[in-house]
mmCIF file of C-alpha atoms in Angstrom:
data_model
loop_
_atom_site.group_PDB
_atom_site.id
_atom_site.type_symbol
_atom_site.label_atom_id
_atom_site.label_comp_id
_atom_site.label_asym_id
_atom_site.label_seq_id
_atom_site.Cartn_x
_atom_site.Cartn_y
_atom_site.Cartn_z
ATOM 1 C CA MET F 151 98.692 -41.777 -114.288
ATOM 2 C CA LYS F 152 95.023 -42.746 -114.348
ATOM 3 C CA LYS F 153 95.825 -45.841 -116.408
ATOM 4 C CA ILE F 154 98.472 -46.950 -113.890
ATOM 5 C CA LEU F 155 96.129 -46.341 -110.960
ATOM 6 C CA THR F 156 93.268 -48.189 -112.686
ATOM 7 C CA SER F 157 95.562 -51.104 -113.541
ATOM 8 C CA LEU F 158 96.833 -51.240 -109.957
ATOM 9 C CA VAL F 159 93.293 -51.289 -108.544
ATOM 10 C CA ALA F 160 92.317 -54.041 -111.018
ATOM 11 C CA VAL F 161 95.325 -56.170 -110.039
ATOM 12 C CA LEU F 162 94.577 -55.709 -106.318
ATOM 13 C CA ALA F 163 90.935 -56.663 -106.864
ATOM 14 C CA LEU F 164 92.003 -59.767 -108.790
ATOM 15 C CA ILE F 165 94.400 -60.774 -105.981
ATOM 16 C CA MET F 166 91.675 -60.328 -103.385
ATOM 17 C CA VAL F 167 89.147 -62.370 -105.353
ATOM 18 C CA THR F 168 91.677 -65.127 -106.001
ATOM 19 C CA SER F 169 92.832 -65.318 -102.368
ATOM 20 C CA CYS F 170 89.269 -65.388 -101.039
ATOM 21 C CA SER F 171 88.140 -68.118 -103.404
ATOM 22 C CA SER F 172 91.115 -70.370 -102.709
ATOM 23 C CA SER F 173 91.009 -70.165 -98.933
ATOM 24 C CA LYS F 174 90.028 -73.487 -97.383
ATOM 25 C CA GLN F 175 87.897 -73.972 -94.335
ATOM 26 C CA PRO F 176 89.906 -75.203 -91.357
ATOM 27 C CA THR F 177 89.972 -78.978 -91.127
ATOM 28 C CA THR F 178 88.173 -80.386 -88.107
ATOM 29 C CA ALA F 179 88.747 -83.728 -86.439
ATOM 30 C CA ALA F 180 85.307 -84.816 -87.611
ATOM 31 C CA SER F 181 86.032 -83.997 -91.253
ATOM 32 C CA GLN F 182 89.475 -85.622 -91.044
ATOM 33 C CA ALA F 183 87.938 -88.739 -89.510
ATOM 34 C CA GLU F 184 85.361 -88.839 -92.292
ATOM 35 C CA GLU F 185 88.086 -88.525 -94.935
ATOM 36 C CA LEU F 186 90.044 -91.355 -93.296
ATOM 37 C CA ASN F 187 86.877 -93.445 -92.856
ATOM 38 C CA LEU F 188 87.313 -93.534 -89.061
ATOM 39 C CA PRO F 189 84.872 -92.848 -86.231
ATOM 40 C CA THR F 190 85.201 -89.275 -84.975
ATOM 41 C CA TRP F 191 86.220 -90.432 -81.469
ATOM 42 C CA VAL F 192 89.451 -91.914 -82.895
ATOM 43 C CA LEU F 193 90.819 -88.423 -83.626
ATOM 44 C CA GLU F 194 88.754 -86.312 -81.278
ATOM 45 C CA GLY F 195 88.255 -88.541 -78.244
ATOM 46 C CA LYS F 196 85.063 -88.222 -76.303
ATOM 47 C CA ARG F 197 84.059 -85.830 -73.562
ATOM 48 C CA ASP F 198 81.187 -85.736 -71.170
ATOM 49 C CA ASN F 199 80.647 -84.942 -67.533
ATOM 50 C CA THR F 200 80.521 -88.547 -66.315
ATOM 51 C CA GLY F 201 84.150 -89.594 -66.644
ATOM 52 C CA ILE F 202 87.487 -89.572 -68.398
ATOM 53 C CA TYR F 203 87.930 -91.048 -71.867
ATOM 54 C CA ALA F 204 91.128 -92.093 -73.624
ATOM 55 C CA VAL F 205 91.891 -93.435 -77.094
ATOM 56 C CA GLY F 206 94.581 -95.984 -77.858
ATOM 57 C CA SER F 207 95.671 -97.639 -81.071
ATOM 58 C CA GLY F 208 97.708 -100.629 -82.101
ATOM 59 C CA LYS F 209 98.777 -102.366 -85.254
ATOM 60 C CA LEU F 210 100.787 -105.498 -84.678
ATOM 61 C CA SER F 211 101.031 -108.920 -86.302
ATOM 62 C CA ASN F 212 97.569 -110.058 -85.223
ATOM 63 C CA LEU F 213 94.271 -108.709 -83.933
ATOM 64 C CA THR F 214 94.750 -109.924 -80.337
ATOM 65 C CA ASN F 215 98.127 -108.222 -79.953
ATOM 66 C CA SER F 216 96.884 -105.069 -81.675
ATOM 67 C CA LEU F 217 93.963 -104.904 -79.263
ATOM 68 C CA LYS F 218 96.259 -105.397 -76.249
ATOM 69 C CA MET F 219 98.513 -102.601 -77.499
ATOM 70 C CA ALA F 220 95.580 -100.249 -78.085
ATOM 71 C CA LYS F 221 94.191 -100.892 -74.589
ATOM 72 C CA ALA F 222 97.621 -100.371 -73.038
ATOM 73 C CA GLN F 223 98.040 -97.033 -74.838
ATOM 74 C CA ALA F 224 94.590 -95.885 -73.735
ATOM 75 C CA ARG F 225 95.319 -96.857 -70.124
ATOM 76 C CA VAL F 226 98.570 -94.881 -70.220
ATOM 77 C CA GLU F 227 96.570 -91.872 -71.389
ATOM 78 C CA LEU F 228 93.986 -92.460 -68.633
ATOM 79 C CA ALA F 229 96.766 -92.743 -66.039
ATOM 80 C CA THR F 230 98.320 -89.489 -67.206
ATOM 81 C CA THR F 231 94.961 -87.732 -66.974
ATOM 82 C CA VAL F 232 94.218 -89.168 -63.515
ATOM 83 C CA LYS F 233 97.640 -88.096 -62.231
ATOM 84 C CA ALA F 234 97.166 -84.591 -63.610
ATOM 85 C CA ASN F 235 93.720 -84.374 -61.994
ATOM 86 C CA VAL F 236 94.963 -85.594 -58.596
ATOM 87 C CA GLN F 237 97.733 -83.008 -58.698
ATOM 88 C CA ALA F 238 95.227 -80.333 -59.731
ATOM 89 C CA VAL F 239 92.950 -81.237 -56.800
ATOM 90 C CA THR F 240 95.870 -80.983 -54.383
ATOM 91 C CA GLN F 241 97.062 -77.685 -55.817
ATOM 92 C CA THR F 242 93.546 -76.265 -55.751
ATOM 93 C CA LEU F 243 93.167 -77.313 -52.114
ATOM 94 C CA VAL F 244 96.503 -75.737 -51.196
ATOM 95 C CA ASP F 245 95.641 -72.534 -53.070
ATOM 96 C CA ASP F 246 92.173 -72.401 -51.556
ATOM 97 C CA GLN F 247 93.265 -72.959 -47.971
ATOM 98 C CA GLY F 248 96.738 -71.520 -48.070
ATOM 99 C CA ALA F 249 97.665 -74.686 -46.199
ATOM 100 C CA GLN F 250 101.258 -74.280 -45.072
ATOM 101 C CA GLY F 251 101.162 -76.635 -42.088
ATOM 102 C CA ASP F 252 99.211 -79.287 -44.002
ATOM 103 C CA ARG F 253 101.513 -79.212 -47.027
ATOM 104 C CA GLN F 254 103.492 -82.289 -45.939
ATOM 105 C CA ASP F 255 100.288 -84.238 -45.286
ATOM 106 C CA LEU F 256 98.885 -83.160 -48.664
ATOM 107 C CA GLU F 257 102.076 -84.115 -50.482
ATOM 108 C CA ALA F 258 102.122 -87.521 -48.789
ATOM 109 C CA LEU F 259 98.475 -88.169 -49.626
ATOM 110 C CA THR F 260 98.989 -87.055 -53.220
ATOM 111 C CA GLU F 261 102.079 -89.226 -53.640
ATOM 112 C CA ASN F 262 100.197 -92.196 -52.202
ATOM 113 C CA ALA F 263 97.286 -91.592 -54.611
ATOM 114 C CA LEU F 264 99.653 -91.338 -57.583
ATOM 115 C CA ILE F 265 101.353 -94.602 -56.646
ATOM 116 C CA ARG F 266 97.968 -96.341 -56.662
ATOM 117 C CA VAL F 267 96.795 -95.131 -60.070
ATOM 118 C CA ASP F 268 96.953 -98.730 -61.340
ATOM 119 C CA THR F 269 94.330 -99.701 -58.786
ATOM 120 C CA VAL F 270 92.157 -96.774 -59.857
ATOM 121 C CA LEU F 271 92.455 -97.815 -63.509
ATOM 122 C CA GLN F 272 90.995 -101.240 -62.737
ATOM 123 C CA GLY F 273 87.651 -99.436 -62.772
ATOM 124 C CA SER F 274 88.139 -98.436 -66.412
ATOM 125 C CA GLU F 275 86.345 -100.174 -69.237
ATOM 126 C CA GLN F 276 86.481 -100.387 -72.995
ATOM 127 C CA VAL F 277 83.408 -98.664 -74.422
ATOM 128 C CA ASP F 278 84.154 -98.738 -78.137
ATOM 129 C CA GLN F 279 86.442 -100.382 -80.659
ATOM 130 C CA TYR F 280 87.160 -99.880 -84.342
ATOM 131 C CA ILE F 281 89.243 -101.998 -86.685
ATOM 132 C CA ALA F 282 90.495 -100.042 -89.698
ATOM 133 C CA LYS F 283 90.926 -101.549 -93.150
ATOM 134 C CA ASP F 284 94.711 -101.502 -92.699
ATOM 135 C CA GLY F 285 94.398 -103.679 -89.567
ATOM 136 C CA ALA F 286 94.947 -100.919 -87.012
ATOM 137 C CA VAL F 287 92.799 -101.310 -83.903
ATOM 138 C CA TYR F 288 91.424 -98.310 -82.013
ATOM 139 C CA VAL F 289 89.824 -98.532 -78.587
ATOM 140 C CA LEU F 290 88.004 -95.992 -76.472
ATOM 141 C CA MET F 291 88.499 -96.535 -72.733
ATOM 142 C CA TYR F 292 86.372 -94.915 -70.043
ATOM 143 C CA LEU F 293 86.852 -94.295 -66.330
ATOM 144 C CA PRO F 294 83.721 -93.001 -64.550
ATOM 145 C CA TYR F 295 84.265 -90.119 -62.126
ATOM 146 C CA SER F 296 82.238 -92.019 -59.534
ATOM 147 C CA THR F 297 84.722 -94.912 -59.672
ATOM 148 C CA LEU F 298 87.646 -92.508 -59.595
ATOM 149 C CA VAL F 299 86.348 -90.698 -56.501
ATOM 150 C CA THR F 300 85.507 -93.993 -54.771
ATOM 151 C CA GLU F 301 89.006 -95.366 -55.392
ATOM 152 C CA LEU F 302 90.723 -92.139 -54.333
ATOM 153 C CA ASN F 303 88.663 -92.049 -51.150
ATOM 154 C CA LYS F 304 89.525 -95.709 -50.489
ATOM 155 C CA ASN F 305 93.118 -94.660 -50.824
ATOM 156 C CA LEU F 306 92.561 -91.983 -48.188
ATOM 157 C CA GLU F 307 91.014 -94.569 -45.853
ATOM 158 C CA GLU F 308 93.973 -96.906 -46.353
ATOM 159 C CA SER F 309 96.399 -94.067 -45.708
ATOM 160 C CA LYS F 310 94.951 -93.649 -42.220
ATOM 161 C CA THR F 311 96.807 -96.801 -41.226
ATOM 162 C CA THR F 312 99.978 -95.719 -43.030
ATOM 163 C CA PHE F 313 100.471 -92.207 -41.693
ATOM 164 C CA SER F 314 100.775 -91.106 -38.098
ATOM 165 C CA ARG F 315 97.444 -90.012 -36.728
ATOM 166 C CA THR F 316 97.469 -86.341 -35.944
ATOM 167 C CA SER F 317 94.516 -84.030 -35.955
ATOM 168 C CA SER F 318 96.202 -82.196 -38.822
ATOM 169 C CA ALA F 319 96.484 -85.389 -40.906
ATOM 170 C CA THR F 320 92.864 -86.320 -40.211
ATOM 171 C CA TYR F 321 91.698 -82.834 -41.141
ATOM 172 C CA THR F 322 93.767 -82.921 -44.342
ATOM 173 C CA GLU F 323 92.332 -86.325 -45.327
ATOM 174 C CA GLU F 324 88.805 -85.011 -44.827
ATOM 175 C CA LYS F 325 89.566 -81.937 -46.938
ATOM 176 C CA MET F 326 91.085 -84.112 -49.696
ATOM 177 C CA ALA F 327 87.949 -86.308 -49.760
ATOM 178 C CA GLU F 328 85.770 -83.190 -50.037
ATOM 179 C CA ALA F 329 88.053 -81.777 -52.733
ATOM 180 C CA TYR F 330 87.844 -84.985 -54.815
ATOM 181 C CA GLU F 331 84.053 -84.945 -54.619
ATOM 182 C CA LYS F 332 83.835 -81.274 -55.542
ATOM 183 C CA TYR F 333 86.467 -81.317 -58.283
ATOM 184 C CA PHE F 334 85.142 -84.349 -60.133
ATOM 185 C CA SER F 335 81.481 -83.395 -59.847
ATOM 186 C CA GLN F 336 81.804 -79.762 -60.951
ATOM 187 C CA ASN F 337 85.024 -79.394 -62.910
ATOM 188 C CA LYS F 338 84.194 -81.706 -65.781
#
């Protein structure tokens, strides 16, 4: 019985040693990028508190077309992020104020902002580019929060001529402008 128990303990110890020595460290974007000989931002993107970043890639028949495709992909990603942020600002404002009467005004302002995302994206810029050995082009696009807030507030100003002027609508527009400022200065 002792021999069986000793053998069992030895086998368990061997399994534990083998499993511990063969376990790999989790792969990070940085280590993957290094293995693929790419800048880290290609896989990881970039984050800071000054704006929104997006990565796009393209590999077409020539460099010019690949670059256009990469920029277009990055702008789609920027647009998606901007739309999500505008909706988050609206939802936060509704949750914060419990605005039942202003809901229609908020929805109209949000819809108007979402329609004009293309105008907002005109303030984006390419801040980095990488051409891989296989011809793939990667670009890093950037949209500063200051530009985003300015464009969204311009949108609010333009909406004053579009929507009927009620004190409720004016109040809602002012709250949206405050919410944009607060959200994009503190949330990121």
